[in-house]
Tab-separated table of C-alpha atoms in Angstrom:
chain	number	residue	atom	x	y	z
D	1	MET	CA	-3.697	-30.757	11.787
D	2	GLN	CA	-2.022	-27.522	11.750
D	3	THR	CA	1.803	-27.438	11.442
D	4	GLY	CA	3.771	-24.350	12.664
D	5	ILE	CA	4.729	-22.168	9.687
D	6	SER	CA	8.352	-20.792	9.667
D	7	ARG	CA	8.809	-17.068	8.826
D	8	GLN	CA	10.322	-17.708	5.602
D	9	VAL	CA	7.380	-19.481	4.577
D	10	TRP	CA	5.226	-16.841	5.417
D	11	ALA	CA	7.615	-14.293	3.655
D	12	LEU	CA	6.753	-16.001	0.567
D	13	ALA	CA	3.271	-16.276	1.202
D	14	VAL	CA	2.798	-12.506	1.922
D	15	SER	CA	5.124	-11.795	-1.116
D	16	SER	CA	2.842	-14.001	-3.502
D	17	LEU	CA	0.204	-10.861	-2.707
D	18	LEU	CA	2.354	-9.749	-5.991
D	19	PHE	CA	1.052	-10.286	-9.431
D	20	THR	CA	-4.298	-11.143	-12.841
D	21	THR	CA	-9.039	-9.169	-15.086
D	22	PRO	CA	-11.970	-7.534	-14.473
D	23	VAL	CA	-17.611	-7.378	-9.531
D	24	LEU	CA	-19.671	-6.376	-6.435
D	25	ALA	CA	-16.842	-5.316	-3.865
D	26	ASN	CA	-17.120	-4.739	-0.449
D	27	LEU	CA	-14.295	-2.235	-0.572
D	28	ASP	CA	-16.143	0.952	0.219
D	29	GLU	CA	-14.088	4.062	-0.558
D	30	VAL	CA	-10.937	5.526	-1.705
D	31	SER	CA	-9.186	9.140	-0.324
D	32	GLY	CA	-10.664	12.083	-2.196
D	33	LEU	CA	-9.435	15.777	-2.926
D	34	GLN	CA	-10.090	18.083	-0.444
D	35	ALA	CA	-13.110	20.532	-0.120
D	36	GLY	CA	-14.939	22.385	2.626
D	37	ASP	CA	-14.135	24.965	4.738
D	38	PRO	CA	-11.806	24.154	6.396
D	39	PRO	CA	-10.803	21.739	3.796
D	40	VAL	CA	-10.714	18.174	4.823
D	41	LEU	CA	-10.084	15.064	2.484
D	42	THR	CA	-13.485	13.522	1.073
D	43	GLU	CA	-14.281	10.439	-0.056
D	44	VAL	CA	-14.603	8.815	-3.451
D	45	ARG	CA	-16.782	5.615	-3.972
D	46	ALA	CA	-16.172	2.827	-6.392
D	47	ASP	CA	-18.584	4.075	-8.885
D	48	GLY	CA	-17.201	7.427	-8.594
D	49	ASP	CA	-14.587	9.721	-10.550
D	50	ARG	CA	-11.401	8.645	-10.804
D	51	ALA	CA	-9.606	12.024	-11.326
D	52	ALA	CA	-11.057	12.706	-7.740
D	53	VAL	CA	-9.179	10.591	-5.604
D	54	ALA	CA	-6.198	11.973	-3.647
D	55	VAL	CA	-2.806	10.540	-3.608
D	56	ASN	CA	-0.024	10.659	-1.403
D	57	LEU	CA	2.722	13.217	-2.459
D	58	ALA	CA	5.434	10.992	-1.720
D	59	ASN	CA	4.483	8.119	-3.967
D	60	GLY	CA	1.618	8.586	-6.137
D	61	PHE	CA	-0.657	6.276	-4.667
D	62	PRO	CA	-4.144	6.833	-2.822
D	63	VAL	CA	-3.484	7.975	0.670
D	64	TRP	CA	-5.962	5.852	2.367
D	65	TYR	CA	-8.532	2.974	1.297
D	66	GLN	CA	-12.147	1.988	3.572
D	67	ASP	CA	-14.507	-0.340	3.879
D	68	ALA	CA	-18.157	-0.267	4.946
D	69	ASN	CA	-17.728	-2.634	7.955
D	70	ASN	CA	-16.256	0.033	10.410
D	71	GLY	CA	-14.766	3.007	8.648
D	72	ARG	CA	-11.169	2.304	9.212
D	73	LYS	CA	-8.878	3.915	6.946
D	74	TYR	CA	-5.813	1.518	5.576
D	75	GLN	CA	-2.709	3.655	4.334
D	76	LEU	CA	0.233	2.015	2.790
D	77	CYS	CA	2.350	-0.076	5.134
D	78	LEU	CA	6.011	1.220	4.334
D	79	ASP	CA	7.348	0.928	7.598
D	80	SER	CA	10.402	-1.855	7.544
D	81	ALA	CA	11.513	-1.390	11.434
D	82	LEU	CA	9.603	-0.875	14.208
D	83	THR	CA	11.178	-0.555	17.618
D	84	ILE	CA	9.222	-1.910	20.276
D	85	VAL	CA	11.636	-1.477	23.255
D	86	PRO	CA	15.320	0.138	22.632
D	87	GLY	CA	17.015	-2.876	21.165
D	88	VAL	CA	13.980	-4.956	19.961
D	89	VAL	CA	12.877	-4.390	16.152
D	90	VAL	CA	10.170	-5.918	14.192
D	91	ASN	CA	8.791	-5.465	10.543
D	92	PRO	CA	5.535	-4.782	10.746
D	93	CYS	CA	4.531	-4.152	7.004
D	94	GLU	CA	6.604	-7.027	5.490
D	95	TYR	CA	8.435	-4.210	3.573
D	96	GLU	CA	11.823	-4.377	2.456
D	97	PRO	CA	12.642	-1.405	0.321
D	98	PRO	CA	15.968	-2.435	-2.036
D	99	MET	CA	18.467	-0.501	-0.115
D	100	ALA	CA	18.978	-0.279	3.616
D	101	ALA	CA	17.542	3.530	3.724
D	102	PRO	CA	14.164	4.901	4.236
D	103	PRO	CA	11.634	4.278	0.991
D	104	SER	CA	11.654	7.096	-1.788
D	105	PHE	CA	9.710	6.479	-4.691
D	106	PRO	CA	10.420	5.117	-7.164
D	107	ALA	CA	14.026	4.313	-6.876
D	108	ASN	CA	14.037	2.965	-3.444
D	109	PHE	CA	10.366	1.861	-2.886
D	110	GLY	CA	10.206	-1.922	-4.188
D	111	ALA	CA	7.955	-3.841	-6.432
D	112	GLU	CA	5.140	-3.755	-4.237
D	113	ALA	CA	3.768	-2.221	-0.788
D	114	ILE	CA	0.373	-3.418	1.244
D	115	TYR	CA	-2.267	-1.626	2.073
D	116	TRP	CA	-3.766	-4.604	3.954
D	117	SER	CA	-3.394	-8.187	3.882
D	118	ALA	CA	-4.579	-11.525	5.505
D	119	VAL	CA	-2.600	-14.893	4.716
D	120	ALA	CA	-3.366	-18.219	6.155
D	121	GLN	CA	-1.534	-21.460	5.802
D	122	GLY	CA	-1.732	-25.071	7.140
D	123	THR	CA	-0.371	-28.336	6.417
D	124	TYR	CA	-2.456	-31.596	6.653
D	125	THR	CA	-1.967	-35.379	6.437
D	126	SER	CA	-4.123	-37.804	4.516
D	127	THR	CA	-4.413	-41.458	4.862
D	128	GLY	CA	-1.482	-42.805	3.842
D	129	ASP	CA	0.888	-40.532	5.276
D	130	LEU	CA	0.244	-37.873	2.285
D	131	THR	CA	1.487	-34.450	3.234
D	132	ASN	CA	-0.392	-31.375	1.832
D	133	THR	CA	-0.381	-27.717	2.134
D	134	ALA	CA	-3.242	-25.256	1.589
D	135	LEU	CA	-2.299	-21.344	1.065
D	136	LEU	CA	-4.990	-18.481	1.060
D	137	VAL	CA	-3.465	-15.065	0.400
D	138	LEU	CA	-6.189	-11.849	0.722
D	139	GLY	CA	-4.768	-8.466	-0.079
D	140	LEU	CA	-4.928	-4.682	-1.248
D	141	GLU	CA	-1.571	-3.921	-2.938
D	142	ALA	CA	-0.099	-1.159	-4.482
D	143	THR	CA	2.579	-2.291	-7.737
D	144	GLY	CA	3.124	-1.263	-11.199
D	145	ALA	CA	0.380	-1.732	-13.577
D	146	ASN	CA	0.780	-4.721	-15.624
D	147	GLU	CA	3.428	-5.909	-13.571
D	148	ALA	CA	5.811	-3.515	-14.912
D	149	PRO	CA	8.542	-1.861	-13.106
D	150	LEU	CA	7.274	0.766	-10.835
D	151	ALA	CA	7.494	4.536	-12.346
D	152	ASP	CA	5.554	7.435	-12.135
D	153	GLY	CA	2.311	7.239	-13.911
D	154	SER	CA	2.308	3.582	-13.670
D	155	GLN	CA	0.964	3.114	-10.225
D	156	ALA	CA	-1.623	0.545	-9.899
D	157	VAL	CA	-3.550	-0.922	-6.999
D	158	PHE	CA	-5.201	-4.327	-6.936
D	159	SER	CA	-6.837	-6.593	-4.764
D	160	ARG	CA	-6.378	-10.156	-4.749
D	161	ILE	CA	-8.022	-13.733	-3.392
D	162	ARG	CA	-5.334	-16.161	-4.356
D	163	LEU	CA	-5.968	-20.337	-3.598
D	164	ARG	CA	-3.344	-22.703	-3.983
D	165	VAL	CA	-4.224	-26.093	-2.501
D	166	ASP	CA	-2.455	-29.710	-2.750
D	167	VAL	CA	-4.661	-32.429	-3.652
D	168	PRO	CA	-3.983	-36.018	-2.198
D	169	VAL	CA	-6.736	-37.835	-4.053
D	170	ALA	CA	-9.150	-37.567	-7.153
D	171	GLY	CA	-12.519	-36.057	-6.225
D	172	THR	CA	-14.829	-32.991	-5.820
D	173	TYR	CA	-13.208	-30.345	-3.057
D	174	ARG	CA	-15.002	-27.764	-1.541
D	175	VAL	CA	-13.032	-24.556	-0.382
D	176	THR	CA	-14.191	-21.829	1.744
D	177	HIS	CA	-12.515	-18.769	2.564
D	178	PRO	CA	-14.009	-15.434	4.341
D	179	TYR	CA	-15.241	-13.827	0.878
D	180	GLY	CA	-16.665	-17.008	-0.883
D	181	THR	CA	-17.051	-20.849	-1.568
D	182	ARG	CA	-16.143	-22.641	-4.637
D	183	ASP	CA	-16.667	-26.615	-5.552
D	184	TYR	CA	-13.600	-27.739	-7.449
D	185	VAL	CA	-13.686	-30.889	-9.453
D	186	ILE	CA	-10.160	-32.895	-9.332
D	187	ALA	CA	-9.684	-35.677	-11.728
D	188	THR	CA	-5.448	-35.303	-11.293
D	189	PRO	CA	-4.447	-34.546	-8.008
D	190	GLY	CA	-1.158	-33.341	-6.920
D	191	GLY	CA	0.705	-30.489	-5.463
D	192	ARG	CA	-1.424	-27.041	-6.034
D	193	ALA	CA	-4.100	-28.965	-8.014
D	194	ILE	CA	-6.460	-26.167	-7.205
D	195	ASN	CA	-4.398	-22.929	-8.254
D	196	GLN	CA	-6.479	-19.735	-8.977
D	197	THR	CA	-5.835	-15.923	-8.354
D	198	LEU	CA	-8.750	-13.518	-8.937
D	199	ASP	CA	-7.081	-10.048	-9.168
D	200	TYR	CA	-8.799	-6.603	-10.081
D	201	GLY	CA	-6.480	-3.719	-10.881
D	202	LEU	CA	-3.412	-5.379	-11.845
D	203	VAL	CA	-3.364	-5.975	-15.680
D	204	GLY	CA	-5.681	-4.227	-18.343
D	205	LEU	CA	-5.481	-1.329	-20.673
D	206	ASP	CA	-7.124	1.017	-18.093
D	207	VAL	CA	-5.219	0.195	-14.492
D	208	ALA	CA	-2.464	2.557	-14.539
D	209	GLN	CA	-3.675	5.483	-11.818
D	210	ASN	CA	-6.997	4.053	-11.754
D	211	PHE	CA	-7.305	3.629	-8.518
D	212	LEU	CA	-11.084	2.466	-8.528
D	213	ALA	CA	-10.237	-0.370	-10.204
D	214	ALA	CA	-9.145	-2.806	-7.366
D	215	MET	CA	-12.858	-2.578	-6.239
D	216	PRO	CA	-15.416	-3.127	-9.146
D	217	GLN	CA	-19.061	-2.490	-8.689
D	218	VAL	CA	-19.883	-4.551	-11.594
D	219	VAL	CA	-21.093	-8.402	-10.828
D	220	ILE	CA	-19.745	-10.259	-13.915
D	221	PRO	CA	-21.211	-13.811	-14.784
D	222	LEU	CA	-18.140	-16.369	-13.916
D	223	VAL	CA	-17.894	-18.652	-17.368
D	224	GLU	CA	-16.360	-21.571	-16.568
D	225	PRO	CA	-13.631	-22.900	-19.108
D	226	VAL	CA	-14.529	-26.388	-20.397
D	227	PRO	CA	-12.786	-28.678	-19.437
D	228	PHE	CA	-12.429	-26.589	-16.201
D	229	ILE	CA	-8.912	-27.727	-15.046
D	230	PRO	CA	-8.584	-26.191	-11.347
D	231	SER	CA	-4.464	-26.072	-11.446
D	232	ILE	CA	-4.744	-23.847	-14.601
D	233	ASN	CA	-5.555	-20.486	-13.359
D	234	ALA	CA	-9.117	-19.195	-14.698
D	235	GLU	CA	-9.460	-16.476	-11.732
D	236	ILE	CA	-12.087	-18.470	-10.426
D	237	VAL	CA	-12.337	-18.651	-6.452
D	238	ASN	CA	-15.788	-18.143	-5.364
D	239	LEU	CA	-19.346	-18.683	-6.758
D	240	ASP	CA	-19.992	-14.780	-7.994
D	241	GLY	CA	-16.703	-13.415	-8.553
D	242	ASN	CA	-16.668	-10.916	-5.663
D	243	THR	CA	-13.181	-9.366	-4.466
D	244	ILE	CA	-12.124	-8.833	-0.894
D	245	GLY	CA	-13.990	-6.383	1.779
D	246	PRO	CA	-14.378	-6.025	4.323
D	247	PHE	CA	-11.382	-6.179	5.632
D	248	LEU	CA	-10.631	-8.708	8.172
D	249	GLU	CA	-9.468	-7.810	11.790
D	250	PRO	CA	-8.037	-9.466	14.908
D	251	ALA	CA	-11.130	-11.338	16.730
D	252	VAL	CA	-9.857	-9.668	20.125
D	253	ALA	CA	-8.520	-6.236	21.060
D	254	HIS	CA	-4.763	-6.059	21.674
D	255	GLY	CA	-4.011	-5.753	25.483
D	256	GLY	CA	-2.290	-2.478	25.314
D	257	VAL	CA	1.204	-3.949	26.658
D	258	LEU	CA	3.806	-5.683	24.278
D	259	ASN	CA	6.473	-7.618	25.909
D	260	PRO	CA	9.367	-8.897	23.742
D	261	ALA	CA	9.640	-12.036	25.724
D	262	ASN	CA	6.186	-13.039	25.338
D	263	PRO	CA	4.840	-13.698	21.937
D	264	ALA	CA	1.162	-13.746	23.037
D	265	THR	CA	1.408	-10.138	23.866
D	266	PHE	CA	1.468	-9.371	20.226
D	267	THR	CA	-1.853	-10.685	19.347
D	268	GLY	CA	-4.970	-8.805	18.996
D	269	GLY	CA	-5.591	-5.219	17.656
D	270	PRO	CA	-5.336	-2.448	16.934
D	271	ILE	CA	-2.036	-2.185	18.382
D	272	THR	CA	-0.507	1.390	18.478
D	273	VAL	CA	3.495	1.923	18.876
D	274	GLY	CA	5.553	5.042	18.466
D	275	GLY	CA	2.585	6.769	17.300
D	276	ALA	CA	1.878	4.510	14.397
D	277	ARG	CA	-1.364	2.440	14.609
D	278	TYR	CA	-1.415	-1.281	12.971
D	279	ILE	CA	-4.307	-3.567	12.555
D	280	GLY	CA	-2.345	-6.048	13.788
D	281	LEU	CA	1.869	-7.011	13.684
D	282	PRO	CA	2.413	-10.007	11.477
D	283	PHE	CA	5.489	-10.894	13.435
D	284	ALA	CA	6.918	-10.748	17.429
D	285	PRO	CA	10.355	-11.073	18.404
D	286	ASN	CA	11.816	-14.737	18.795
D	287	PRO	CA	13.632	-15.156	22.207
D	288	ALA	CA	15.280	-18.113	21.281
D	289	ASN	CA	16.486	-16.779	17.702
D	290	PRO	CA	16.522	-12.799	17.472
D	291	LEU	CA	17.057	-13.209	13.616
D	292	LEU	CA	14.003	-15.428	13.105
D	293	PRO	CA	10.767	-13.559	14.294
D	294	ASP	CA	7.663	-15.636	15.041
D	295	PRO	CA	4.584	-15.375	12.789
D	296	VAL	CA	1.615	-13.627	14.909
D	297	LEU	CA	-1.445	-16.108	13.822
D	298	GLN	CA	-4.774	-15.271	15.134
D	299	PRO	CA	-8.546	-15.566	14.744
D	300	VAL	CA	-10.137	-13.164	12.987
D	301	THR	CA	-13.790	-11.445	11.945
D	302	GLY	CA	-15.009	-9.280	9.526
D	303	SER	CA	-16.123	-11.796	6.927
D	304	PRO	CA	-19.467	-10.629	5.257
D	305	LEU	CA	-20.528	-14.425	5.293
D	306	GLY	CA	-19.667	-15.336	8.439
D	307	ASN	CA	-16.643	-17.292	7.236
D	308	ASN	CA	-13.768	-15.994	9.187
D	309	PHE	CA	-11.625	-18.923	8.196
D	310	PHE	CA	-10.048	-21.034	5.329
D	311	SER	CA	-11.347	-24.561	4.952
D	312	ILE	CA	-10.922	-27.504	2.473
D	313	GLU	CA	-13.592	-30.247	2.148
D	314	LEU	CA	-13.520	-33.653	0.356
D	315	LEU	CA	-17.121	-34.090	-0.263
D	316	ASP	CA	-17.124	-37.486	-1.908
D	317	PRO	CA	-13.791	-39.463	-0.591
D	318	PRO	CA	-12.810	-42.762	-1.897
D	319	VAL	CA	-14.095	-45.755	0.584
D	320	GLY	CA	-11.615	-45.917	3.674
D	321	PHE	CA	-9.919	-42.734	2.818
D	322	GLN	CA	-9.582	-39.340	4.677
D	323	LEU	CA	-8.574	-36.163	3.599
D	324	ASN	CA	-7.699	-34.934	7.812
D	325	PRO	CA	-7.652	-38.170	10.178
D	326	GLY	CA	-6.895	-35.170	12.690
D	327	ASN	CA	-10.208	-34.146	12.627
D	328	THR	CA	-12.053	-36.091	14.725
D	329	VAL	CA	-15.482	-34.433	13.839
D	330	ASN	CA	-15.392	-34.617	10.158
D	331	PRO	CA	-11.938	-36.136	8.718
D	332	GLN	CA	-12.796	-34.904	5.596
D	333	LEU	CA	-12.139	-31.189	6.250
D	334	PHE	CA	-9.035	-29.263	6.847
D	335	GLN	CA	-9.603	-26.062	8.391
D	336	VAL	CA	-7.391	-23.103	9.367
D	337	ASP	CA	-8.447	-20.496	11.826
D	338	ASN	CA	-5.638	-18.337	12.181
D	339	PHE	CA	-4.392	-15.668	10.148
D	340	LEU	CA	-1.314	-13.384	9.543
D	341	LEU	CA	-2.456	-9.811	9.374
D	342	ILE	CA	-0.669	-6.991	7.768
D	343	GLY	CA	-2.129	-2.985	7.882
D	344	LYS	CA	-1.467	0.124	8.915
D	345	LEU	CA	-4.120	2.448	10.044
D	346	PHE	CA	-4.272	6.284	8.773
D	347	ASN	CA	-4.759	8.855	11.361
D	348	ASP	CA	-7.265	11.243	9.790
D	349	GLY	CA	-7.351	13.724	12.883
D	350	ALA	CA	-7.150	17.201	12.814
D	351	ASN	CA	-3.839	18.372	10.852
D	352	LEU	CA	-2.204	21.675	10.893
D	353	ARG	CA	-0.593	23.455	8.153
D	354	PRO	CA	3.385	23.359	8.555
D	355	VAL	CA	5.067	27.050	9.126
D	356	ALA	CA	7.276	26.772	6.602
D	357	ASN	CA	9.849	29.542	6.188
D	358	ASN	CA	11.493	31.271	3.506
D	359	ASP	CA	14.283	29.310	2.006
D	360	LEU	CA	17.151	31.154	0.148
D	361	ASP	CA	20.563	30.938	-1.257
D	362	ALA	CA	22.870	32.032	-4.161
D	363	ALA	CA	24.708	30.372	-6.582
D	364	ALA	CA	27.783	31.921	-8.561
D	365	ILE	CA	27.792	31.124	-12.069
D	366	ASN	CA	28.209	27.280	-13.134
D	367	ARG	CA	28.058	26.564	-9.546
D	368	SER	CA	25.266	24.785	-7.403
D	369	VAL	CA	24.193	24.829	-3.750
D	370	SER	CA	22.067	22.510	-1.957
D	371	ILE	CA	19.255	24.253	0.279
D	372	ASP	CA	17.518	21.779	2.898
D	373	VAL	CA	13.845	23.129	2.564
D	374	VAL	CA	12.686	21.511	5.732
D	375	SER	CA	15.343	22.344	8.076
D	376	ASN	CA	13.860	25.422	9.231
D	377	ASP	CA	10.300	24.319	8.907
D	378	THR	CA	8.000	23.607	11.753
D	379	ASP	CA	5.281	20.835	11.930
D	380	VAL	CA	4.915	19.208	15.363
D	381	VAL	CA	2.704	16.272	15.616
D	382	SER	CA	0.446	16.934	18.925
D	383	GLY	CA	-3.138	16.185	20.073
D	384	THR	CA	-4.499	18.871	17.491
D	385	ASN	CA	-1.889	18.019	14.618
D	386	ALA	CA	-2.298	14.587	13.288
D	387	HIS	CA	0.641	14.744	10.594
D	388	GLY	CA	4.150	16.104	10.397
D	389	ILE	CA	6.177	17.059	7.373
D	390	ASN	CA	6.798	13.750	5.259
D	391	ILE	CA	10.234	14.153	4.023
D	392	GLN	CA	9.292	11.594	1.364
D	393	ALA	CA	6.952	13.938	-0.093
D	394	ILE	CA	9.092	15.491	-2.874
D	395	ALA	CA	6.301	15.854	-5.499
D	396	VAL	CA	3.644	17.964	-6.973
D	397	ALA	CA	0.096	17.239	-6.054
D	398	ASP	CA	-0.920	16.229	-9.284
D	399	PRO	CA	1.452	15.451	-12.355
D	400	LEU	CA	-1.526	15.425	-14.863
D	401	THR	CA	-2.026	19.386	-14.333
D	402	ALA	CA	-0.201	21.958	-15.354
D	403	GLY	CA	3.216	22.855	-13.711
D	404	PRO	CA	3.660	25.563	-11.048
D	405	ARG	CA	4.582	29.015	-11.781
D	406	ALA	CA	7.849	31.095	-10.657
D	407	GLN	CA	7.622	34.694	-9.931
D	408	LEU	CA	10.624	37.227	-9.935
D	409	THR	CA	10.945	39.963	-7.299
D	410	SER	CA	10.220	42.592	-10.131
D	411	GLY	CA	6.492	41.142	-10.433
D	412	ALA	CA	7.202	39.545	-13.647
D	413	GLU	CA	6.177	36.353	-14.303
D	414	VAL	CA	7.428	33.040	-15.925
D	415	THR	CA	6.020	29.892	-16.132
D	416	ALA	CA	7.754	26.416	-15.225
D	417	PRO	CA	7.287	23.654	-17.835
D	418	PRO	CA	4.548	21.327	-17.049
D	419	VAL	CA	6.310	18.404	-14.552
D	420	SER	CA	5.951	15.198	-16.216
D	421	SER	CA	4.934	12.113	-14.662
D	422	SER	CA	8.516	10.541	-15.161
D	423	ALA	CA	9.891	13.532	-13.257
D	424	ARG	CA	8.374	13.296	-9.978
D	425	GLY	CA	9.864	15.553	-7.446
D	426	LEU	CA	12.209	17.462	-10.280
D	427	ILE	CA	10.588	21.398	-10.668
D	428	THR	CA	12.809	23.230	-13.293
D	429	LEU	CA	12.293	27.220	-13.402
D	430	ARG	CA	13.805	29.145	-16.337
D	431	VAL	CA	14.599	32.518	-15.236
D	432	ASN	CA	16.633	35.203	-17.674
D	433	ASN	CA	18.882	36.861	-15.358
D	434	ASP	CA	21.404	39.709	-15.708
D	435	ARG	CA	21.899	40.538	-12.039
D	436	LEU	CA	21.413	38.466	-8.801
D	437	ILE	CA	17.581	38.133	-8.387
D	438	PRO	CA	15.673	35.441	-6.569
D	439	ALA	CA	13.398	33.269	-8.152
D	440	GLN	CA	10.396	33.080	-6.197
D	441	CYS	CA	8.734	29.476	-6.090
D	442	ARG	CA	5.516	30.214	-4.501
D	443	SER	CA	2.981	27.736	-2.643
D	444	PRO	CA	1.144	29.900	-0.278
D	445	ALA	CA	-1.529	26.754	0.544
D	446	GLY	CA	1.059	24.380	1.996
D	447	ASP	CA	0.867	20.479	2.369
D	448	ASP	CA	2.831	18.577	4.634
D	449	GLY	CA	2.748	15.633	1.999
D	450	ASP	CA	0.332	12.956	3.014
D	451	GLY	CA	-2.933	14.281	2.233
D	452	SER	CA	-3.409	16.454	5.277
D	453	PRO	CA	-6.556	18.254	5.269
D	454	TYR	CA	-6.061	21.760	4.287
D	455	PRO	CA	-6.226	23.593	0.756
D	456	CYS	CA	-3.959	22.054	-1.628
D	457	GLY	CA	-3.611	23.941	-4.857
D	458	TRP	CA	-2.999	27.457	-5.975
D	459	PRO	CA	-5.088	30.681	-5.463
D	460	ASP	CA	-6.453	30.839	-9.087
D	461	GLY	CA	-7.963	27.504	-9.111
D	462	GLU	CA	-5.177	24.781	-10.268
D	463	ARG	CA	-5.417	21.709	-8.287
D	464	ALA	CA	-1.495	21.214	-7.935
D	465	GLY	CA	1.628	22.627	-8.110
D	466	HIS	CA	2.710	23.225	-4.442
D	467	LEU	CA	6.365	21.887	-2.775
D	468	LEU	CA	6.442	19.877	0.084
D	469	SER	CA	6.930	22.461	2.952
D	470	ALA	CA	5.131	25.486	1.380
D	471	PRO	CA	7.630	28.175	1.445
D	472	ASP	CA	6.238	31.760	0.890
D	473	ARG	CA	10.000	31.943	-1.257
D	474	LEU	CA	12.688	29.257	-1.958
D	475	GLY	CA	14.986	31.222	-3.926
D	476	CYS	CA	17.943	30.446	-6.000
D	477	ALA	CA	19.794	33.649	-6.703
D	478	LEU	CA	21.489	32.865	-10.052
D	479	HIS	CA	24.370	35.063	-11.744
D	480	ARG	CA	24.770	34.867	-15.382
D	481	GLN	CA	24.914	37.554	-18.378
D	482	SER	CA	21.765	37.640	-20.649
D	483	GLN	CA	20.978	34.152	-20.597
D	484	TRP	CA	18.816	31.816	-19.774
D	485	GLN	CA	19.875	30.160	-16.465
D	486	PRO	CA	17.928	26.635	-15.161
D	487	ALA	CA	17.181	26.550	-11.411
D	488	THR	CA	16.453	22.857	-10.609
D	489	LEU	CA	14.708	21.798	-7.463
D	490	LYS	CA	15.467	18.239	-6.834
D	491	PRO	CA	16.043	15.797	-4.088
D	492	ALA	CA	19.829	15.271	-3.180
D	493	ASP	CA	20.880	12.861	-0.797
D	494	PRO	CA	24.107	11.613	-1.868
D	495	ALA	CA	24.845	9.746	1.450
D	496	GLY	CA	21.749	7.795	1.342
D	497	THR	CA	20.649	8.651	5.122
D	498	GLY	CA	17.442	9.812	4.095
D	499	ASP	CA	16.881	11.980	7.111
D	500	GLN	CA	16.862	15.142	5.622
D	501	LEU	CA	15.047	16.189	2.064
D	502	LEU	CA	17.981	18.439	-0.113
D	503	ARG	CA	16.561	20.202	-3.266
D	504	ARG	CA	19.223	20.933	-5.249
D	505	CYS	CA	19.746	24.492	-6.952
D	506	GLY	CA	22.107	25.200	-10.114
């Protein structure tokens, strides 16, 4: 039998996505740099050039991943509050930044974020009233390389298959999941006697900003340690070492209506709410207790093996012992058919560049001024414009290239120092002034920060260097006699509201 699982248990299961080496993955492609006329995001295959991966300016992680199943593209799911109807809110991503404010990288980003996940969990009672739990965690997640705290330059994306199964008696157990099957010989039964996690892209010398590591393409023969004790992790979860992919999805389409009083209307997918599109929602409002949402558990499709389930079977049971007496067809088999799904779909529809107006202000000697660089810009989402300005995108596109240029109204050029990976969003322009003169930070190409398909670079061919809203001129007029005066552009939001992006000059 399968019992109900509380929201707290499911939250723990989803959080176990976080945090192990290098495999023919069915993950197919990751977002690539723009090309063409008009320019569009390209696609980088698992065996492609890691330097060609396009990242989101807001956090330095890839814009999206996709598989070969149906071409859906999954972006990082960074929404923590989705309004279903006024007064009814759910968390569509199981994402909770450290502070009660919109996410910002890295200070208010959290230890991990999910592109996609599928979790199956259940309990079964064996002969002798032995209660056991079985957990399967599948996911593609963004975090810090080698389990280190998140920082710019340490971004890593990893794929995961995790098995944690309580075993009531000694014997041979066959574990089957959507991406493989494995037999485990258990000599010592007990809690988590089967405890295996296979991660690609999380730990290693070359995983930081290597966004292809999560979808390896070289099959590595698995060598079992001798003796093999399943409760000691050896990263063995199937016969061939394959990771996730294609992504599992709801087996049925969503009905198009969400009724907070009826949790059944939250099954199926994809689901569109407020312009955002999710492969499914992990939680539904609980009319009996609004503070404790109900997990949405539903059948899935997409397994490349046809295994759209998670099962444990005892192949050599002791005489008179039944693993799962509740299964009248095969009492030695426990199977979970329903999964909790998380995933936000990327909209790669037509996108227009923002209309970015000049921003200019003046600062007296040793004084500063704040400029809201997006308040006078326009980027309205419509049927012909898929993305508005992303106020989180406060960074240069590629921190590995040289920094942006600044140009004085007199025509003389100065070069900003390279923007280091630890200084995402901080651009320092040094200007030698003896009179009021605006320093012009130019970015004629424009970018609204989320991988939108139009040119992203400088006219002379550099790949990076543009500011968020692409003003023709963002000026900090400085008055200082015959000295080098730094004018720093950086995010400033002292109230912590996150509702506007400020760049501080002075």
